[in-house]
XYZ file of C-alpha atoms in Angstrom:
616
model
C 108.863 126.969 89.044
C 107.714 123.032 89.548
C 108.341 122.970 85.876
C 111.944 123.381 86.460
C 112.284 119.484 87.871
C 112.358 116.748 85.339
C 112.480 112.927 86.117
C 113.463 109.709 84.843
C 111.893 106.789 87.201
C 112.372 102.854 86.289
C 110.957 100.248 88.381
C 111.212 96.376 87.218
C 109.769 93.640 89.422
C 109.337 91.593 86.621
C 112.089 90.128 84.246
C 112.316 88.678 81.134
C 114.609 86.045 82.149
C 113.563 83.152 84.066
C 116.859 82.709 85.455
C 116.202 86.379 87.199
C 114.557 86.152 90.620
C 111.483 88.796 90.208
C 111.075 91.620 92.737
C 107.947 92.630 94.438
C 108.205 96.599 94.970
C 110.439 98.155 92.578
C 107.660 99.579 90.203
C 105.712 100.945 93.883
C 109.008 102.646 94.283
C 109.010 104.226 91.385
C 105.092 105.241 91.231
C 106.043 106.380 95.219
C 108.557 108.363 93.925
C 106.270 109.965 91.118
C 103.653 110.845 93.527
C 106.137 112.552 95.659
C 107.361 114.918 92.724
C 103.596 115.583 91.498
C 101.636 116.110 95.121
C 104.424 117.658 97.359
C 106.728 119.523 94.848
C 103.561 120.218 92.151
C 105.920 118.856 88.781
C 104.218 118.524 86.453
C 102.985 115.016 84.965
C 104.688 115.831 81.838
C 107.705 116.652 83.591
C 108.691 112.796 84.618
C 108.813 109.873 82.205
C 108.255 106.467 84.126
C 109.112 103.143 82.987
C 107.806 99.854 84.708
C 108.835 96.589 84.393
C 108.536 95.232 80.676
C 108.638 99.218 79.640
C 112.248 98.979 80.997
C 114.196 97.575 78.363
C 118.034 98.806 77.939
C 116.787 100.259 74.702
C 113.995 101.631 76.113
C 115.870 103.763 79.122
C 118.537 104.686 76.628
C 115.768 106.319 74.335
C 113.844 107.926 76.780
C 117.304 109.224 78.584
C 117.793 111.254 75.266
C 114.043 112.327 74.127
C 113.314 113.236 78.085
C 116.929 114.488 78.736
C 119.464 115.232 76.504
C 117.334 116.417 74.153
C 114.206 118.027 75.870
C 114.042 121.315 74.506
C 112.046 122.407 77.595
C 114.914 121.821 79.807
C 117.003 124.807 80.416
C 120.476 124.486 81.972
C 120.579 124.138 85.696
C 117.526 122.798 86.077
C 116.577 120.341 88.585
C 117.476 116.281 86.646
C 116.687 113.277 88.262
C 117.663 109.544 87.549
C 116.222 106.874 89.550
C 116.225 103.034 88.938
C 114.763 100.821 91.724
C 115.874 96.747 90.549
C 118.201 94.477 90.386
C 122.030 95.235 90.247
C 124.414 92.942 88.961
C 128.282 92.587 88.681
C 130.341 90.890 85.476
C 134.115 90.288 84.963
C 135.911 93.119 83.420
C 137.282 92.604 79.769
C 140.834 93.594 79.172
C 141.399 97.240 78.509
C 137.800 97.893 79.607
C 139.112 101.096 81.907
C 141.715 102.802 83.802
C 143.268 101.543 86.977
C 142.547 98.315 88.713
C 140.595 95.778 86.803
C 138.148 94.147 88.751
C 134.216 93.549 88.266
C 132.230 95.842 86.226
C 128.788 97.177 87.757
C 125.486 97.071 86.051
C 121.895 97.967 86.368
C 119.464 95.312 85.299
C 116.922 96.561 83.084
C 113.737 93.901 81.823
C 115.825 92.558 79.182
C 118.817 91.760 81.052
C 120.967 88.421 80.288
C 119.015 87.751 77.062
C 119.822 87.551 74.195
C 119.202 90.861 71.888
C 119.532 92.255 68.250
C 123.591 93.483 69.439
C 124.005 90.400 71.118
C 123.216 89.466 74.814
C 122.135 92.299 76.969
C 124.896 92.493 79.715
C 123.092 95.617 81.195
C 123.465 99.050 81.960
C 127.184 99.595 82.991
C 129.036 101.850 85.189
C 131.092 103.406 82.042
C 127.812 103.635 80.075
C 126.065 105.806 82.601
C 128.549 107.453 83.260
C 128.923 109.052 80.114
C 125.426 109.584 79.749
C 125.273 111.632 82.705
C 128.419 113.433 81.076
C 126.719 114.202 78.177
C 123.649 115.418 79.876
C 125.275 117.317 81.890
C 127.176 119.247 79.559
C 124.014 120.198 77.524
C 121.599 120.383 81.015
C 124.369 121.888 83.726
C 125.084 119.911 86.639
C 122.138 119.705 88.826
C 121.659 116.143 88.214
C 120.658 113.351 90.669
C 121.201 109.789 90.270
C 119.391 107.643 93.025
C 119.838 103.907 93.006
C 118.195 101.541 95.057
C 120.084 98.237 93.974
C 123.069 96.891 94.879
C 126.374 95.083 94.366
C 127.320 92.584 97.573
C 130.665 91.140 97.029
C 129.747 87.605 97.781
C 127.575 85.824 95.323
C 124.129 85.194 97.195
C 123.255 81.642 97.608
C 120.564 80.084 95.075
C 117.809 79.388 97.948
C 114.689 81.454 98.229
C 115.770 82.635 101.336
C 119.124 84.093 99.992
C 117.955 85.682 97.683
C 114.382 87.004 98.080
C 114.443 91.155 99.388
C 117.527 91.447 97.621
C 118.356 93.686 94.889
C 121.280 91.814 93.408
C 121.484 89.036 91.093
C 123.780 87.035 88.934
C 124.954 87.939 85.774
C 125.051 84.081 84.247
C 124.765 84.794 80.299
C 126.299 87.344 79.448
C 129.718 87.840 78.838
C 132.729 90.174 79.466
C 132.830 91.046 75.338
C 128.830 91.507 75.524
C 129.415 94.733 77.831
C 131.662 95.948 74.571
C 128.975 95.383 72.724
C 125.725 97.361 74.733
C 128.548 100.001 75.455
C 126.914 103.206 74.786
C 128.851 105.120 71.921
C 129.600 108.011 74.044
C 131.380 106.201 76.480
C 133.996 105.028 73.659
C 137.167 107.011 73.671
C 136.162 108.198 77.516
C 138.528 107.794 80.337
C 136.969 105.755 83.892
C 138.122 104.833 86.764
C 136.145 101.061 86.395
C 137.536 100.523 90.163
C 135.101 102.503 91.592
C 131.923 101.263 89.760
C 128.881 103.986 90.319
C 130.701 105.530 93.341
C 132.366 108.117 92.045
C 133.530 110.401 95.122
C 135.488 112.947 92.427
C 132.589 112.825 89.525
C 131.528 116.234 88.557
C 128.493 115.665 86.521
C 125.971 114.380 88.787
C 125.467 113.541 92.852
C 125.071 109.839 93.609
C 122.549 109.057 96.124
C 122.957 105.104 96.494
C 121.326 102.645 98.922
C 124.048 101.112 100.650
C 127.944 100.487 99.981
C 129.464 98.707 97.715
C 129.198 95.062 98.850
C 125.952 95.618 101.291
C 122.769 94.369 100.725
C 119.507 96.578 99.332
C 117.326 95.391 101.251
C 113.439 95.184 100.196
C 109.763 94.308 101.586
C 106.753 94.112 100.302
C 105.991 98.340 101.419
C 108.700 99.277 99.302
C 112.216 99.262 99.328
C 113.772 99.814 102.401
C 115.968 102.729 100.830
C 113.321 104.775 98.995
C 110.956 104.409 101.975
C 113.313 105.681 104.472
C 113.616 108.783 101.667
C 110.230 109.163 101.190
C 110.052 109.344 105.083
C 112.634 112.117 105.650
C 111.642 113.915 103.196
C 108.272 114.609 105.731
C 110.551 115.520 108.885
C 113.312 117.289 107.728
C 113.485 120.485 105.276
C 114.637 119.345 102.516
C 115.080 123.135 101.378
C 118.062 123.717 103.237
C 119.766 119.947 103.224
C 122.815 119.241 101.768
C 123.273 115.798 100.381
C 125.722 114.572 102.602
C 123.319 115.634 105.651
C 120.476 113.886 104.284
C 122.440 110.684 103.378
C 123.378 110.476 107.255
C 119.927 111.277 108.150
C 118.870 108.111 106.158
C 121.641 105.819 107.404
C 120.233 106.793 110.764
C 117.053 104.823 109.840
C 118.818 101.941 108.203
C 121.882 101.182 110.479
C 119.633 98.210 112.279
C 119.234 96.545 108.797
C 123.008 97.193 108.748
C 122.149 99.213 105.265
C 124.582 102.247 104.687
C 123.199 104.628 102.206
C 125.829 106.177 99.962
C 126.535 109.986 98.798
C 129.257 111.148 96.411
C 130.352 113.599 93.727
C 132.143 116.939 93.909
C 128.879 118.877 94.866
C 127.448 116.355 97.717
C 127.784 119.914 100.059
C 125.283 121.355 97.629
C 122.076 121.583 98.917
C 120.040 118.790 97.298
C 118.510 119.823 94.180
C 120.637 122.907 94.603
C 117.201 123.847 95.900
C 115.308 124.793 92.435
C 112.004 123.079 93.370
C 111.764 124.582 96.397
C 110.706 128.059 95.602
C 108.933 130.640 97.606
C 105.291 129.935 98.661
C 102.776 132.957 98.130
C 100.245 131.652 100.389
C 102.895 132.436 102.945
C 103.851 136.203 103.962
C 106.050 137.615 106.603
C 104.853 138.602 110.332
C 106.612 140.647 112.661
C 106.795 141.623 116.179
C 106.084 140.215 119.922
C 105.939 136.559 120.793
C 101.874 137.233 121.673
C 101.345 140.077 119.276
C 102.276 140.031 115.292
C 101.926 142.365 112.880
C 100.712 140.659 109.787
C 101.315 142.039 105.969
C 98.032 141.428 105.201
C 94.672 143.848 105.389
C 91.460 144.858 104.889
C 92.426 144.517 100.220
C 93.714 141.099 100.357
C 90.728 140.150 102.158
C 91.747 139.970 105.711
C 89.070 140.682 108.435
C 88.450 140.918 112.155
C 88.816 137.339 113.263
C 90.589 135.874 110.545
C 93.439 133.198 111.573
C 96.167 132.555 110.236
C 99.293 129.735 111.424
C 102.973 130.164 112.050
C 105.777 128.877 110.305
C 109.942 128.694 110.494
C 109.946 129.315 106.312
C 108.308 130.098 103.220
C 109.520 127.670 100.874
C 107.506 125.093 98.939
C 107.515 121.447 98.588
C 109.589 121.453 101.983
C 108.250 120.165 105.377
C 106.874 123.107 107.373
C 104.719 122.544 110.134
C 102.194 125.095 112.013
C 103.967 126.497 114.911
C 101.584 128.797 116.861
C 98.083 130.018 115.744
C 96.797 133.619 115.112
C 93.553 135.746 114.949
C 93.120 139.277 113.837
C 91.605 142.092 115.856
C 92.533 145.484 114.281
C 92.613 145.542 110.394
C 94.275 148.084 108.266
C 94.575 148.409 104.548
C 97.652 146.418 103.860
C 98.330 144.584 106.763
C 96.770 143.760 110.067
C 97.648 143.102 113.775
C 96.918 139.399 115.639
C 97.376 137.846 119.408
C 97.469 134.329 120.086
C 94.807 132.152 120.025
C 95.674 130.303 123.207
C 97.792 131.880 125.463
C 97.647 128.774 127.735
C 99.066 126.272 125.564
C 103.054 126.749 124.287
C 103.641 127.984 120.747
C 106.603 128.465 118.229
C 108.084 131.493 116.769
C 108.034 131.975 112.982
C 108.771 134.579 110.043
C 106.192 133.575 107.971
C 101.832 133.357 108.075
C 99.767 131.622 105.925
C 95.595 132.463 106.712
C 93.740 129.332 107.805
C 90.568 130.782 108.390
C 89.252 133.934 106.297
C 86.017 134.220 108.371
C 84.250 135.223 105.256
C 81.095 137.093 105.298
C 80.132 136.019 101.884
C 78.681 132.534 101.371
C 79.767 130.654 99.013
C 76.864 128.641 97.627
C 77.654 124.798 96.197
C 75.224 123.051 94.270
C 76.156 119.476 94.612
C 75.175 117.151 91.699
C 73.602 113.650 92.504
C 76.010 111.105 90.087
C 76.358 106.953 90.606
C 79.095 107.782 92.749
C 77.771 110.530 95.076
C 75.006 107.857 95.530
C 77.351 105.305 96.758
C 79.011 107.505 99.101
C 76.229 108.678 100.536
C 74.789 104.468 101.538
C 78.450 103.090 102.052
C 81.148 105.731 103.024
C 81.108 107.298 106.264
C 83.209 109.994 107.284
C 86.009 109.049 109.523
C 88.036 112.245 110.096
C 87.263 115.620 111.750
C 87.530 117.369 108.734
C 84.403 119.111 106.783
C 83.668 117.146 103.943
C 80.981 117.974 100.983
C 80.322 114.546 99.159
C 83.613 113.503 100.091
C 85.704 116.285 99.140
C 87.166 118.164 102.008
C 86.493 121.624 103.115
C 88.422 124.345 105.142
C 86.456 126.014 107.495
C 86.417 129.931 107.408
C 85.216 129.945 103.678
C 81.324 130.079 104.556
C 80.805 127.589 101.867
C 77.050 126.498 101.946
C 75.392 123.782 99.970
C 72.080 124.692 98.140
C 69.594 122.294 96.946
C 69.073 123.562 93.558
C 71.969 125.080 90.775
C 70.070 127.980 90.635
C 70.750 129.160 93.987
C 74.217 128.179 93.325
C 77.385 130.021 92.438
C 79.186 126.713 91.553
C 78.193 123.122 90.749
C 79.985 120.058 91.667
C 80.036 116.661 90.479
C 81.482 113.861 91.893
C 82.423 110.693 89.515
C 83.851 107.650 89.836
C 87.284 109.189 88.064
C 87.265 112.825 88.504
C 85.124 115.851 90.149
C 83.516 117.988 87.595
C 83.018 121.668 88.422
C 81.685 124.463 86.903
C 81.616 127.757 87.630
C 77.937 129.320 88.023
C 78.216 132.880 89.347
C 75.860 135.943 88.313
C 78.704 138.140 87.993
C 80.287 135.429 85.362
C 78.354 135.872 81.994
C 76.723 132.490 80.614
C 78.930 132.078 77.911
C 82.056 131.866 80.291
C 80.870 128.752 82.719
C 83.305 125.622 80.926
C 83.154 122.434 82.910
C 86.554 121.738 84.371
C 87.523 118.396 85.413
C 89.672 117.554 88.158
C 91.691 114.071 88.829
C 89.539 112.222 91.572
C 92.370 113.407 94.363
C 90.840 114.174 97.870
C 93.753 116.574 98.565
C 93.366 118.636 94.947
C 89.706 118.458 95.480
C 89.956 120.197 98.145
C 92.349 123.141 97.033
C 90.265 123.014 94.440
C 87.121 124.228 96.393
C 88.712 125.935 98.638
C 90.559 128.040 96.258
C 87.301 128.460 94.830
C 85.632 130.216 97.500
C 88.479 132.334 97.723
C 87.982 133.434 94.209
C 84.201 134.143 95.334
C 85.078 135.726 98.286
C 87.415 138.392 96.529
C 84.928 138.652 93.487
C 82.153 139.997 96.022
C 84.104 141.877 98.132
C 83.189 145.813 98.541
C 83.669 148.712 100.841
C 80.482 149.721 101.974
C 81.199 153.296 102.941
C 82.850 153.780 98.971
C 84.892 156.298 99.766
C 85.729 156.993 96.198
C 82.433 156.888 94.818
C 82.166 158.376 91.297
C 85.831 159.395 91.870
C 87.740 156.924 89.801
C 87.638 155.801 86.548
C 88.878 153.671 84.264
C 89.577 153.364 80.129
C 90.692 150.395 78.306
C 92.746 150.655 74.919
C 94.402 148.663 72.402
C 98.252 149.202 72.202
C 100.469 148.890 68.669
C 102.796 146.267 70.134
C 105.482 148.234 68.429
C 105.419 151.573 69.941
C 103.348 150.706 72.836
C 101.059 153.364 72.736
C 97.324 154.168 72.292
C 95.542 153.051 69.246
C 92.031 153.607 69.110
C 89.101 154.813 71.369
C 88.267 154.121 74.634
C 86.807 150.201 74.530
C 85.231 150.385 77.857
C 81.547 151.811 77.951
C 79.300 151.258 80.359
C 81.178 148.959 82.571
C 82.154 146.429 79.923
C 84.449 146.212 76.654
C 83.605 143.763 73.884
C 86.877 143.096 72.445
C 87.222 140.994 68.594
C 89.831 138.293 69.058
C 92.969 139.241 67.532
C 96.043 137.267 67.734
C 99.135 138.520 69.478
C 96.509 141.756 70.094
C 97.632 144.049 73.766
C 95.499 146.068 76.073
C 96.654 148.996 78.349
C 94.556 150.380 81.390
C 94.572 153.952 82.474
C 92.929 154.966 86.088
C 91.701 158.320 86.638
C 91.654 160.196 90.499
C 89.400 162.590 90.580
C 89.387 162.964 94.002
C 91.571 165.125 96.414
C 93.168 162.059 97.450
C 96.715 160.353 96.380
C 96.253 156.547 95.704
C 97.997 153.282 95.801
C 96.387 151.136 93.073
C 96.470 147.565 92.423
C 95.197 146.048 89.486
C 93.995 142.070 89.211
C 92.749 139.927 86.677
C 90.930 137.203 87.766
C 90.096 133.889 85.509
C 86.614 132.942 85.600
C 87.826 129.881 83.327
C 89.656 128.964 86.676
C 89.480 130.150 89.975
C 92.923 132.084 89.256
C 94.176 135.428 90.035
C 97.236 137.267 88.825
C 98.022 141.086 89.923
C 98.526 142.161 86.879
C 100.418 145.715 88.628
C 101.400 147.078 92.320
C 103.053 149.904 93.453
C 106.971 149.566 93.409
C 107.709 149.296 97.728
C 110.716 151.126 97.099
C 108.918 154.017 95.179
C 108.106 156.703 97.574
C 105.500 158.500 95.916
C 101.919 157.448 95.283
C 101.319 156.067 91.518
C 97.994 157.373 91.098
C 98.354 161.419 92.604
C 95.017 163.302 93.331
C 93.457 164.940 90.046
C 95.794 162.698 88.204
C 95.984 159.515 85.942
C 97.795 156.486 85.557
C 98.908 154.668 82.113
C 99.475 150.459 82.799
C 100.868 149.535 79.712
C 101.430 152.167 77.169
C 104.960 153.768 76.489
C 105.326 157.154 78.040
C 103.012 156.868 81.145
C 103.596 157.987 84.786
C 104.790 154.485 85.691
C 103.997 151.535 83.243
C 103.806 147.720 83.417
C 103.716 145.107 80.537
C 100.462 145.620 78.437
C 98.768 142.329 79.249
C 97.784 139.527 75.989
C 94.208 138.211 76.938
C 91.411 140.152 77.624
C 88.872 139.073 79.915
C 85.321 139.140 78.841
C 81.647 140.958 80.552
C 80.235 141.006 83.267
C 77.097 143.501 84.363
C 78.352 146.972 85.569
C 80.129 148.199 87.489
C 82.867 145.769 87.812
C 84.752 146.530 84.643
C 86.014 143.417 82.134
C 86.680 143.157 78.694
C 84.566 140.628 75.678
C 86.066 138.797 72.732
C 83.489 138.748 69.817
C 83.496 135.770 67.986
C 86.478 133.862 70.371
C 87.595 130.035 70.413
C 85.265 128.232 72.722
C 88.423 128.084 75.681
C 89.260 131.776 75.171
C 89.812 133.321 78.616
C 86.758 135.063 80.413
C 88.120 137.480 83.478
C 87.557 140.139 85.317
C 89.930 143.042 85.929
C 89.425 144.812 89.401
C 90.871 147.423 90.893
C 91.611 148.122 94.480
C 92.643 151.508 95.690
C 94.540 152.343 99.266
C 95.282 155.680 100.395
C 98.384 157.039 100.274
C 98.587 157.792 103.643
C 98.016 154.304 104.968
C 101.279 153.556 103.513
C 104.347 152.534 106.037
């Protein structure tokens, strides 16, 4: 769902025009705002186009507007747009007939090239009437979830020529460029197109986009060397309030709150400034977080004894379970009585105060399984090791950090070791080294040099590990289930072909576009509630590939009985799944591709049974 939020960010510090005083943190903003997207709402680096200083031409935003936009065929309508431009603002004379209503000064951003002289004439900037029709355009194509944050501005008094006038402020002088040169960089769209020029970007009736703008028309934008004083106080909410369930207006008062000393308004119009902001698309629902119930001491969590959950694992509190939103720990939790799907938990500390909250997410698995980590000695490691000393009270294994819980032990040796990791100077190499992972299927994956994705990283490692090894030592069912694996015609969705699995494993030929159906057999005198999961040894992923419907009364998988997952005309199917995993020894089950590309997908499918009497 991160993929769902695209970006434009421009930053210039730096202009071409010596007559332009230079800025010092508009291209921070900018990279401040990028890391925001990538690390806290997870959009993807692809997602955002970012243009700094000389990169910032009015050509150049104009182009990458359309290719990123406009015409981005990965864009669907509605999703989540955003525009921001940290520089200098400017204001010029308004040219007869130039818009509707009141003639007065026409408002421009100042991209790198602005007040020089280019191949249409003299860049006179980025107007009010251009963008606006831009926005139009894109928002007829894109729908209307479109943000447009500025942190310039347009003071109504000319600032002074001193260093002290104008240095922190985002505003300069337009001294080149004429009224007939704004004619002339008008973009074509915007010909023909009614505006109300009166208003400049403040718009309180536009329908296309939501302005978020640091201060009012004829204020200051104020700037330091940390950043602008806007986009920090931004960057700053966006850590104490939820942005999930803010509405525009709300979180423009919540900044003007922070800026009133610096007597700074920030700005918010447009029809939809009640809409919450983003109209909430990035901030979908976490599944590391699942919903508890019951006393203020005593919860009942919907996890158990198949997702992993043991006596003594923790978990935290929370108000909500939506992502990329602020959502601190409110109480903590430990298990004492397990079931198979869910679990009950009393307080850690009944001395000390605690929250109430909906939601869990586990902190602590209390995992009886190590997890073994062979760490490789690189330049870097080296380095660490004679100049870096750990300063917080966090775990760390050569200087990525670890949740506790996991059991994760460091060998000395990588063949004691069911994953390697390497530590460079611009990523962390790891590579996956488990016994129940054939040879073939152990690619090195590299990971950005990131302490914080390091460390989901591992940790979501040893998860994988944890649920890889798990077992029931009393195997209730054993010799009672089975399993077959067949190809299915992707046009009638049935059967084609013998059973592939033998022995525990299924060597598979890559086809393209081939399908794969499972079918479980109970021989037992037991009714079942199956889940199946395919887990990416590739990755440390893993996707349930089918569940029982909640709302389906009666068990999937009755006693003496079988269950097709992905063939036409079964008890209860689910999409046949694309990509077969590939072998492991017996008994866990998994499927081979003879003769695959070198990145073809290596998995495991495992099943998990419940009985159908531990439903409620």
């Amino acid at each position: 769902m991160a993929s769902r939020v695209f970006a434009l960010l421009i930053g210039i510090d730096d202009y071409k025009s010596g007559r332009i005083w230079n800025l010092e943190a508009c291209a921070h903003d900018a990279q401040r705002m990028k890391q925001w997207l990538m690390q806290d709402l997870q959009v993807p680096k692809e997602n955002i186009a970012l243009l700094l200083n000389q990169e910032g031409t009015k050509r150049r935003i104009e182009d990458t507007f359309m290719s990123h936009l406009v015409n981005n065929p990965a864009i669907a309508k509605g999703d989540a747009l955003i525009v921001y431009f940290a520089g200098h603002g400017s204001t010029l004379r308004a040219p007869p007939d130039w818009c509707e209503g009141k003639l007065g000064s026409v408002q421009v951003l100042c991209p790198y090239d602005h007040d020089t002289k280019g191949p249409e004439g003299r860049v006179a900037g980025i107007s009010d009437r251009s963008l606006f029709a831009m926005l139009a355009e894109l928002s007829l194509i894109k729908g209307d979830n479109i943000t447009l944050i500025l942190d310039c501005c347009f003071p109504k008094a000319q600032l002074g020529s001193s260093a002290r006038d104008r240095r922190f402020v985002r505003y300069t002088p337009t001294l080149k460029a004429t009224p007939e040169d704004l004619f002339l960089g008008l973009w074509q769209g915007a010909v023909g197109r009614s505006f109300r020029g009166e208003f400049g970007f403040f718009q309180d009736d536009c329908q296309s986009h939501v302005l978020l703008a640091a201060c009012r028309p004829g204020e200051k934008a104020l700037e330091w060397k940390e950043g602008g004083k806007f986009t920090s106080e931004l960057l700053t909410v966006k850590d104490v309030l939820p942005l999930h369930q803010m509405k525009y207006s709300d979180l423009s008062e919540h900044l003007a709150k922070g800026l009133t000393h610096i007597q700074q308004h920030p700005v918010c119009v447009g029809r939809r400034k009640d809409r919450v902001f983003m109209n909430g698309v990035p901030f979908v629902a976490d599944a590391s977080l699942v919903p508890v119930n019951g006393e203020k001491d005593r919860l009942r969590l919907e996890m158990g004894a198949m997702h992993g959950v043991v006596e003594g694992t923790e978990f935290s509190i929370h108000d909500h379970n939506r992502f990329g939103s602020i959502n601190p720990s409110l109480d903590s939790f430990r298990v004492y009585e397990v079931h198979p799907t869910w679990s009950l938990a009393r307080r850690k500390s009944m001395n000390k105060p605690g929250g109430r909250g909906s939601w869990a997410r586990i902190t602590r698995w209390n995992s009886r399984t190590p997890f073994r980590i062979y760490v490789k000695r690189t330049c870097s490691s080296i380095l660490r090791r004679l100049f870096v000393r750990n300063k917080n009270s966090e775990a760390e294994l050569d200087g990525i950090p670890v949740k506790e819980g996991l059991n994760i032990v460091q060998v000395e040796t990588s063949a004691k070791a069911d994953m390697s990791v390497g530590v460079h100077t611009r990523d962390v190499r790891v590579q996956n080294l488990d016994h129940l992972v054939p040879p073939t299927a152990h690619p090195l994956i590299r990971i950005e040099k990131d302490r914080s994705r390091s460390g989901v990283i591992l940790s979501e490692a040893a998860r994988f590990h944890m649920h890889l090894h798990r077992t029931n030592p009393a195997k209730p069912f054993h010799e009672s289930l089975g399993m077959e694996i067949f190809r299915v015609d992707p046009h009638t969705q049935r059967r084609v072909g013998p059973n592939l699995l033998v022995d525990g494993t299924a060597a598979i030929s890559h086809s393209e576009g081939a399908r794969y159906a499972v079918v479980l057999h109970n021989h037992s005198d037991t009714d079942l509630w199956p889940y199946l999961a395919y887990m990416d040894s590739n990755g440390v992923d893993i996707q349930l590939l089918y569940h029982p419907q909640p709302s389906h009364p009666i068990p999937p998988l009755r006693k003496r009985s079988y269950l097709d997952i992905g063939c036409t005309g079964s008890e209860q199917s689910s999409s046949a799944y694309s990509r077969p995993p590939t072998p492991v020894p017996p008994p866990t089950p998994i499927v081979e591709s003879k003769d695959q590309p070198q990145n073809w997908d290596t998995a495991l499918v495992c099943v998990i049974m419940r009985r159908a009497r531990a439903k409620r």
